[in-house]
JSON list of C-alpha atoms in Angstrom, two decimals:
[
{"chain": "A", "resi": 1, "resn": "UNK", "atom": "CA", "xyz": [46.09, 14.54, 50.03]},
{"chain": "A", "resi": 2, "resn": "UNK", "atom": "CA", "xyz": [48.62, 12.75, 51.38]},
{"chain": "A", "resi": 3, "resn": "UNK", "atom": "CA", "xyz": [48.74, 9.56, 53.81]},
{"chain": "A", "resi": 4, "resn": "UNK", "atom": "CA", "xyz": [50.84, 12.38, 56.38]},
{"chain": "A", "resi": 5, "resn": "UNK", "atom": "CA", "xyz": [48.42, 15.19, 55.81]},
{"chain": "A", "resi": 6, "resn": "UNK", "atom": "CA", "xyz": [45.55, 12.45, 56.71]},
{"chain": "A", "resi": 7, "resn": "UNK", "atom": "CA", "xyz": [47.51, 11.39, 60.34]},
{"chain": "A", "resi": 8, "resn": "UNK", "atom": "CA", "xyz": [48.00, 14.62, 60.61]},
{"chain": "A", "resi": 9, "resn": "UNK", "atom": "CA", "xyz": [44.67, 14.84, 61.25]},
{"chain": "A", "resi": 10, "resn": "UNK", "atom": "CA", "xyz": [44.19, 12.16, 62.40]},
{"chain": "A", "resi": 11, "resn": "UNK", "atom": "CA", "xyz": [46.87, 12.59, 65.78]},
{"chain": "A", "resi": 12, "resn": "UNK", "atom": "CA", "xyz": [45.38, 14.21, 68.46]},
{"chain": "A", "resi": 13, "resn": "UNK", "atom": "CA", "xyz": [48.55, 16.03, 69.62]},
{"chain": "A", "resi": 14, "resn": "UNK", "atom": "CA", "xyz": [48.29, 17.80, 65.65]},
{"chain": "A", "resi": 15, "resn": "UNK", "atom": "CA", "xyz": [44.71, 19.00, 66.30]},
{"chain": "A", "resi": 16, "resn": "UNK", "atom": "CA", "xyz": [44.54, 18.91, 69.55]},
{"chain": "A", "resi": 17, "resn": "UNK", "atom": "CA", "xyz": [43.31, 23.12, 69.92]},
{"chain": "A", "resi": 18, "resn": "UNK", "atom": "CA", "xyz": [41.24, 22.24, 66.22]},
{"chain": "A", "resi": 19, "resn": "UNK", "atom": "CA", "xyz": [37.50, 21.41, 66.10]},
{"chain": "A", "resi": 20, "resn": "UNK", "atom": "CA", "xyz": [39.08, 18.42, 63.85]},
{"chain": "A", "resi": 21, "resn": "UNK", "atom": "CA", "xyz": [39.71, 17.46, 67.15]},
{"chain": "A", "resi": 22, "resn": "UNK", "atom": "CA", "xyz": [35.77, 15.35, 66.94]},
{"chain": "A", "resi": 23, "resn": "UNK", "atom": "CA", "xyz": [36.73, 14.27, 63.60]},
{"chain": "A", "resi": 24, "resn": "UNK", "atom": "CA", "xyz": [38.08, 10.54, 62.43]},
{"chain": "A", "resi": 25, "resn": "UNK", "atom": "CA", "xyz": [39.72, 11.31, 58.35]},
{"chain": "A", "resi": 26, "resn": "UNK", "atom": "CA", "xyz": [40.78, 9.06, 55.87]},
{"chain": "A", "resi": 27, "resn": "UNK", "atom": "CA", "xyz": [41.57, 10.01, 52.57]},
{"chain": "A", "resi": 28, "resn": "UNK", "atom": "CA", "xyz": [37.44, 9.97, 50.87]},
{"chain": "A", "resi": 29, "resn": "UNK", "atom": "CA", "xyz": [37.06, 13.18, 54.12]},
{"chain": "A", "resi": 30, "resn": "UNK", "atom": "CA", "xyz": [39.89, 14.64, 52.97]},
{"chain": "A", "resi": 31, "resn": "UNK", "atom": "CA", "xyz": [39.35, 14.69, 49.22]},
{"chain": "A", "resi": 32, "resn": "UNK", "atom": "CA", "xyz": [36.00, 15.89, 50.34]},
{"chain": "A", "resi": 33, "resn": "UNK", "atom": "CA", "xyz": [36.76, 18.55, 51.97]},
{"chain": "A", "resi": 34, "resn": "UNK", "atom": "CA", "xyz": [39.18, 19.96, 49.20]},
{"chain": "A", "resi": 35, "resn": "UNK", "atom": "CA", "xyz": [36.84, 19.69, 46.53]},
{"chain": "A", "resi": 36, "resn": "UNK", "atom": "CA", "xyz": [34.30, 21.56, 48.68]},
{"chain": "A", "resi": 37, "resn": "UNK", "atom": "CA", "xyz": [37.31, 24.12, 48.97]},
{"chain": "A", "resi": 38, "resn": "UNK", "atom": "CA", "xyz": [37.29, 24.30, 45.04]},
{"chain": "A", "resi": 39, "resn": "UNK", "atom": "CA", "xyz": [34.01, 25.19, 44.30]},
{"chain": "A", "resi": 40, "resn": "UNK", "atom": "CA", "xyz": [33.54, 27.90, 47.23]},
{"chain": "A", "resi": 41, "resn": "UNK", "atom": "CA", "xyz": [35.96, 31.20, 48.25]},
{"chain": "A", "resi": 42, "resn": "UNK", "atom": "CA", "xyz": [37.53, 29.14, 50.00]},
{"chain": "A", "resi": 43, "resn": "UNK", "atom": "CA", "xyz": [41.41, 28.53, 49.79]},
{"chain": "A", "resi": 44, "resn": "UNK", "atom": "CA", "xyz": [43.36, 25.20, 50.52]},
{"chain": "A", "resi": 45, "resn": "UNK", "atom": "CA", "xyz": [46.85, 25.90, 50.31]},
{"chain": "A", "resi": 46, "resn": "UNK", "atom": "CA", "xyz": [50.02, 23.57, 51.53]},
{"chain": "A", "resi": 47, "resn": "UNK", "atom": "CA", "xyz": [52.96, 24.74, 53.61]},
{"chain": "A", "resi": 48, "resn": "UNK", "atom": "CA", "xyz": [56.57, 22.86, 52.09]},
{"chain": "A", "resi": 49, "resn": "UNK", "atom": "CA", "xyz": [60.07, 23.69, 52.89]},
{"chain": "A", "resi": 50, "resn": "UNK", "atom": "CA", "xyz": [63.01, 22.40, 51.64]},
{"chain": "A", "resi": 51, "resn": "UNK", "atom": "CA", "xyz": [64.80, 20.39, 52.51]},
{"chain": "A", "resi": 52, "resn": "UNK", "atom": "CA", "xyz": [68.06, 17.48, 51.00]},
{"chain": "A", "resi": 53, "resn": "UNK", "atom": "CA", "xyz": [66.95, 19.71, 47.77]},
{"chain": "A", "resi": 54, "resn": "UNK", "atom": "CA", "xyz": [63.11, 18.76, 47.85]},
{"chain": "A", "resi": 55, "resn": "UNK", "atom": "CA", "xyz": [59.86, 20.45, 48.55]},
{"chain": "A", "resi": 56, "resn": "UNK", "atom": "CA", "xyz": [58.63, 18.72, 52.08]},
{"chain": "A", "resi": 57, "resn": "UNK", "atom": "CA", "xyz": [54.86, 18.75, 53.31]},
{"chain": "A", "resi": 58, "resn": "UNK", "atom": "CA", "xyz": [54.91, 19.69, 56.03]},
{"chain": "A", "resi": 59, "resn": "UNK", "atom": "CA", "xyz": [51.46, 21.89, 56.84]},
{"chain": "A", "resi": 60, "resn": "UNK", "atom": "CA", "xyz": [48.39, 24.00, 55.47]},
{"chain": "A", "resi": 61, "resn": "UNK", "atom": "CA", "xyz": [46.93, 26.45, 55.35]},
{"chain": "A", "resi": 62, "resn": "UNK", "atom": "CA", "xyz": [42.49, 27.64, 54.88]},
{"chain": "A", "resi": 63, "resn": "UNK", "atom": "CA", "xyz": [40.99, 30.61, 54.08]},
{"chain": "A", "resi": 64, "resn": "UNK", "atom": "CA", "xyz": [37.59, 31.83, 54.10]},
{"chain": "A", "resi": 65, "resn": "UNK", "atom": "CA", "xyz": [37.62, 34.75, 52.06]},
{"chain": "A", "resi": 66, "resn": "UNK", "atom": "CA", "xyz": [34.67, 37.31, 52.57]},
{"chain": "A", "resi": 67, "resn": "UNK", "atom": "CA", "xyz": [34.83, 39.43, 48.43]},
{"chain": "A", "resi": 68, "resn": "UNK", "atom": "CA", "xyz": [31.52, 41.33, 49.90]},
{"chain": "A", "resi": 69, "resn": "UNK", "atom": "CA", "xyz": [33.52, 42.88, 53.05]},
{"chain": "A", "resi": 70, "resn": "UNK", "atom": "CA", "xyz": [37.13, 42.82, 51.74]},
{"chain": "A", "resi": 71, "resn": "UNK", "atom": "CA", "xyz": [37.96, 39.81, 54.64]},
{"chain": "A", "resi": 72, "resn": "UNK", "atom": "CA", "xyz": [39.43, 36.35, 54.87]},
{"chain": "A", "resi": 73, "resn": "UNK", "atom": "CA", "xyz": [39.14, 34.46, 58.03]},
{"chain": "A", "resi": 74, "resn": "UNK", "atom": "CA", "xyz": [42.57, 32.39, 57.83]},
{"chain": "A", "resi": 75, "resn": "UNK", "atom": "CA", "xyz": [43.81, 29.17, 59.86]},
{"chain": "A", "resi": 76, "resn": "UNK", "atom": "CA", "xyz": [46.58, 27.27, 59.96]},
{"chain": "A", "resi": 77, "resn": "UNK", "atom": "CA", "xyz": [47.81, 23.49, 60.92]},
{"chain": "A", "resi": 78, "resn": "UNK", "atom": "CA", "xyz": [51.70, 22.81, 61.20]},
{"chain": "A", "resi": 79, "resn": "UNK", "atom": "CA", "xyz": [51.43, 18.82, 60.79]},
{"chain": "A", "resi": 80, "resn": "UNK", "atom": "CA", "xyz": [55.33, 18.08, 61.01]},
{"chain": "A", "resi": 81, "resn": "UNK", "atom": "CA", "xyz": [55.99, 17.85, 64.69]},
{"chain": "A", "resi": 82, "resn": "UNK", "atom": "CA", "xyz": [59.38, 17.63, 63.84]},
{"chain": "A", "resi": 83, "resn": "UNK", "atom": "CA", "xyz": [58.90, 21.10, 62.30]},
{"chain": "A", "resi": 84, "resn": "UNK", "atom": "CA", "xyz": [57.21, 23.63, 65.48]},
{"chain": "A", "resi": 85, "resn": "UNK", "atom": "CA", "xyz": [59.20, 25.78, 67.12]},
{"chain": "A", "resi": 86, "resn": "UNK", "atom": "CA", "xyz": [60.71, 26.75, 63.92]},
{"chain": "A", "resi": 87, "resn": "UNK", "atom": "CA", "xyz": [58.76, 29.68, 63.18]},
{"chain": "A", "resi": 88, "resn": "UNK", "atom": "CA", "xyz": [57.50, 28.65, 59.64]},
{"chain": "A", "resi": 89, "resn": "UNK", "atom": "CA", "xyz": [54.35, 28.88, 60.72]},
{"chain": "A", "resi": 90, "resn": "UNK", "atom": "CA", "xyz": [54.74, 32.45, 62.18]},
{"chain": "A", "resi": 91, "resn": "UNK", "atom": "CA", "xyz": [56.49, 33.17, 58.18]},
{"chain": "A", "resi": 92, "resn": "UNK", "atom": "CA", "xyz": [53.82, 31.23, 56.24]},
{"chain": "A", "resi": 93, "resn": "UNK", "atom": "CA", "xyz": [50.65, 32.75, 58.03]},
{"chain": "A", "resi": 94, "resn": "UNK", "atom": "CA", "xyz": [52.28, 36.09, 57.09]},
{"chain": "A", "resi": 95, "resn": "UNK", "atom": "CA", "xyz": [52.81, 35.45, 53.37]},
{"chain": "A", "resi": 96, "resn": "UNK", "atom": "CA", "xyz": [49.60, 33.87, 53.18]},
{"chain": "A", "resi": 97, "resn": "UNK", "atom": "CA", "xyz": [47.62, 37.02, 54.55]},
{"chain": "A", "resi": 98, "resn": "UNK", "atom": "CA", "xyz": [49.76, 39.10, 52.57]},
{"chain": "A", "resi": 99, "resn": "UNK", "atom": "CA", "xyz": [49.12, 37.90, 49.93]},
{"chain": "A", "resi": 100, "resn": "UNK", "atom": "CA", "xyz": [45.37, 37.31, 50.35]},
{"chain": "A", "resi": 101, "resn": "UNK", "atom": "CA", "xyz": [45.19, 40.45, 50.88]},
{"chain": "A", "resi": 102, "resn": "UNK", "atom": "CA", "xyz": [47.72, 41.76, 48.05]},
{"chain": "A", "resi": 103, "resn": "UNK", "atom": "CA", "xyz": [45.94, 39.59, 45.13]},
{"chain": "A", "resi": 104, "resn": "UNK", "atom": "CA", "xyz": [42.32, 39.30, 46.08]},
{"chain": "A", "resi": 105, "resn": "UNK", "atom": "CA", "xyz": [41.95, 43.34, 47.53]},
{"chain": "A", "resi": 106, "resn": "UNK", "atom": "CA", "xyz": [41.19, 42.97, 51.21]},
{"chain": "A", "resi": 107, "resn": "UNK", "atom": "CA", "xyz": [40.99, 45.19, 54.05]},
{"chain": "A", "resi": 108, "resn": "UNK", "atom": "CA", "xyz": [41.78, 41.82, 56.47]},
{"chain": "A", "resi": 109, "resn": "UNK", "atom": "CA", "xyz": [42.67, 38.66, 57.55]},
{"chain": "A", "resi": 110, "resn": "UNK", "atom": "CA", "xyz": [40.90, 37.23, 60.49]},
{"chain": "A", "resi": 111, "resn": "UNK", "atom": "CA", "xyz": [41.61, 34.22, 62.89]},
{"chain": "A", "resi": 112, "resn": "UNK", "atom": "CA", "xyz": [40.67, 32.82, 66.07]},
{"chain": "A", "resi": 113, "resn": "UNK", "atom": "CA", "xyz": [41.84, 30.71, 68.43]},
{"chain": "A", "resi": 114, "resn": "UNK", "atom": "CA", "xyz": [41.20, 28.88, 71.81]},
{"chain": "A", "resi": 115, "resn": "UNK", "atom": "CA", "xyz": [42.53, 30.88, 74.41]},
{"chain": "A", "resi": 116, "resn": "UNK", "atom": "CA", "xyz": [44.26, 27.99, 75.66]},
{"chain": "A", "resi": 117, "resn": "UNK", "atom": "CA", "xyz": [46.17, 27.44, 72.28]},
{"chain": "A", "resi": 118, "resn": "UNK", "atom": "CA", "xyz": [49.89, 29.23, 73.03]},
{"chain": "A", "resi": 119, "resn": "UNK", "atom": "CA", "xyz": [50.78, 28.83, 69.71]},
{"chain": "A", "resi": 120, "resn": "UNK", "atom": "CA", "xyz": [48.37, 30.37, 67.63]},
{"chain": "A", "resi": 121, "resn": "UNK", "atom": "CA", "xyz": [48.79, 32.99, 70.61]},
{"chain": "A", "resi": 122, "resn": "UNK", "atom": "CA", "xyz": [52.51, 33.07, 69.72]},
{"chain": "A", "resi": 123, "resn": "UNK", "atom": "CA", "xyz": [51.99, 34.15, 66.29]},
{"chain": "A", "resi": 124, "resn": "UNK", "atom": "CA", "xyz": [48.88, 36.70, 66.30]},
{"chain": "A", "resi": 125, "resn": "UNK", "atom": "CA", "xyz": [51.26, 38.41, 69.18]},
{"chain": "A", "resi": 126, "resn": "UNK", "atom": "CA", "xyz": [54.39, 37.85, 66.25]},
{"chain": "A", "resi": 127, "resn": "UNK", "atom": "CA", "xyz": [52.49, 38.54, 63.22]},
{"chain": "A", "resi": 128, "resn": "UNK", "atom": "CA", "xyz": [51.39, 41.74, 64.62]},
{"chain": "A", "resi": 129, "resn": "UNK", "atom": "CA", "xyz": [47.72, 40.96, 65.06]},
{"chain": "A", "resi": 130, "resn": "UNK", "atom": "CA", "xyz": [45.30, 42.82, 67.22]},
{"chain": "A", "resi": 131, "resn": "UNK", "atom": "CA", "xyz": [43.03, 40.98, 69.57]},
{"chain": "A", "resi": 132, "resn": "UNK", "atom": "CA", "xyz": [39.88, 41.91, 68.82]},
{"chain": "A", "resi": 133, "resn": "UNK", "atom": "CA", "xyz": [37.35, 40.30, 71.10]},
{"chain": "A", "resi": 134, "resn": "UNK", "atom": "CA", "xyz": [37.57, 37.74, 73.45]},
{"chain": "A", "resi": 135, "resn": "UNK", "atom": "CA", "xyz": [33.82, 35.92, 73.60]},
{"chain": "A", "resi": 136, "resn": "UNK", "atom": "CA", "xyz": [33.61, 33.59, 77.07]},
{"chain": "A", "resi": 137, "resn": "UNK", "atom": "CA", "xyz": [33.21, 29.94, 77.55]},
{"chain": "A", "resi": 138, "resn": "UNK", "atom": "CA", "xyz": [33.42, 29.38, 73.92]},
{"chain": "A", "resi": 139, "resn": "UNK", "atom": "CA", "xyz": [35.02, 25.57, 73.68]},
{"chain": "A", "resi": 140, "resn": "UNK", "atom": "CA", "xyz": [34.58, 23.10, 76.24]},
{"chain": "A", "resi": 141, "resn": "UNK", "atom": "CA", "xyz": [38.22, 22.21, 76.03]},
{"chain": "A", "resi": 142, "resn": "UNK", "atom": "CA", "xyz": [39.73, 18.77, 77.71]},
{"chain": "A", "resi": 143, "resn": "UNK", "atom": "CA", "xyz": [37.00, 19.60, 80.30]},
{"chain": "A", "resi": 144, "resn": "UNK", "atom": "CA", "xyz": [36.93, 22.85, 81.12]},
{"chain": "A", "resi": 145, "resn": "UNK", "atom": "CA", "xyz": [35.64, 25.94, 79.78]},
{"chain": "A", "resi": 146, "resn": "UNK", "atom": "CA", "xyz": [38.16, 28.12, 76.83]},
{"chain": "A", "resi": 147, "resn": "UNK", "atom": "CA", "xyz": [37.69, 31.46, 75.31]},
{"chain": "A", "resi": 148, "resn": "UNK", "atom": "CA", "xyz": [37.35, 32.25, 72.13]},
{"chain": "A", "resi": 149, "resn": "UNK", "atom": "CA", "xyz": [40.70, 34.71, 70.80]},
{"chain": "A", "resi": 150, "resn": "UNK", "atom": "CA", "xyz": [39.48, 36.81, 67.73]},
{"chain": "A", "resi": 151, "resn": "UNK", "atom": "CA", "xyz": [42.66, 38.57, 65.71]},
{"chain": "A", "resi": 152, "resn": "UNK", "atom": "CA", "xyz": [42.54, 40.85, 62.50]},
{"chain": "A", "resi": 153, "resn": "UNK", "atom": "CA", "xyz": [45.24, 42.61, 61.00]},
{"chain": "A", "resi": 154, "resn": "UNK", "atom": "CA", "xyz": [46.12, 44.40, 57.78]},
{"chain": "A", "resi": 155, "resn": "UNK", "atom": "CA", "xyz": [48.79, 44.77, 55.03]},
{"chain": "A", "resi": 156, "resn": "UNK", "atom": "CA", "xyz": [50.61, 47.24, 56.97]},
{"chain": "A", "resi": 157, "resn": "UNK", "atom": "CA", "xyz": [50.21, 44.50, 60.52]},
{"chain": "A", "resi": 158, "resn": "UNK", "atom": "CA", "xyz": [52.08, 41.74, 57.55]},
{"chain": "A", "resi": 159, "resn": "UNK", "atom": "CA", "xyz": [53.93, 43.48, 55.46]},
{"chain": "A", "resi": 160, "resn": "UNK", "atom": "CA", "xyz": [55.79, 45.06, 58.67]},
{"chain": "A", "resi": 161, "resn": "UNK", "atom": "CA", "xyz": [56.40, 41.57, 60.26]},
{"chain": "A", "resi": 162, "resn": "UNK", "atom": "CA", "xyz": [58.19, 40.72, 56.51]},
{"chain": "A", "resi": 163, "resn": "UNK", "atom": "CA", "xyz": [59.68, 42.96, 56.00]},
{"chain": "A", "resi": 164, "resn": "UNK", "atom": "CA", "xyz": [61.67, 42.71, 59.80]},
{"chain": "A", "resi": 165, "resn": "UNK", "atom": "CA", "xyz": [61.86, 38.83, 59.49]},
{"chain": "A", "resi": 166, "resn": "UNK", "atom": "CA", "xyz": [64.15, 36.81, 57.33]},
{"chain": "A", "resi": 167, "resn": "UNK", "atom": "CA", "xyz": [61.76, 34.74, 55.05]}
]
């Protein structure tokens, strides 16, 4: 939990398509979230890149795991806007999804997003995830209704992406 992380969560552009857009965050609220994850079936992962021989935190992934059904629901935030559009989101997404599948012996990784979230829809498409459902009008977004798009991928989905792309 860094000042950068907290600022990302309070940046309207970063959380534009997230339910975090409805909240105001501070160090206490973020630490509470972290501790709740540690005490549950959720994972909270950092996305870092090597820059000038130092690791730089650029975003986070969250995963809610259902071991009984062998499924994880994954989410992502690239908070460092200087690293938007560089492919770090899709690569991190696929690496995290495949790690969850392999280490926890899961069948599927799922995710949902608003139909207007082109960045997340791009991750679904580039990673090879399959659209499973569209739930109409599940969100109010900037005064309009938006659909919920749900996608999933299995081991082969994420292995295919990672074997065909530089890591």
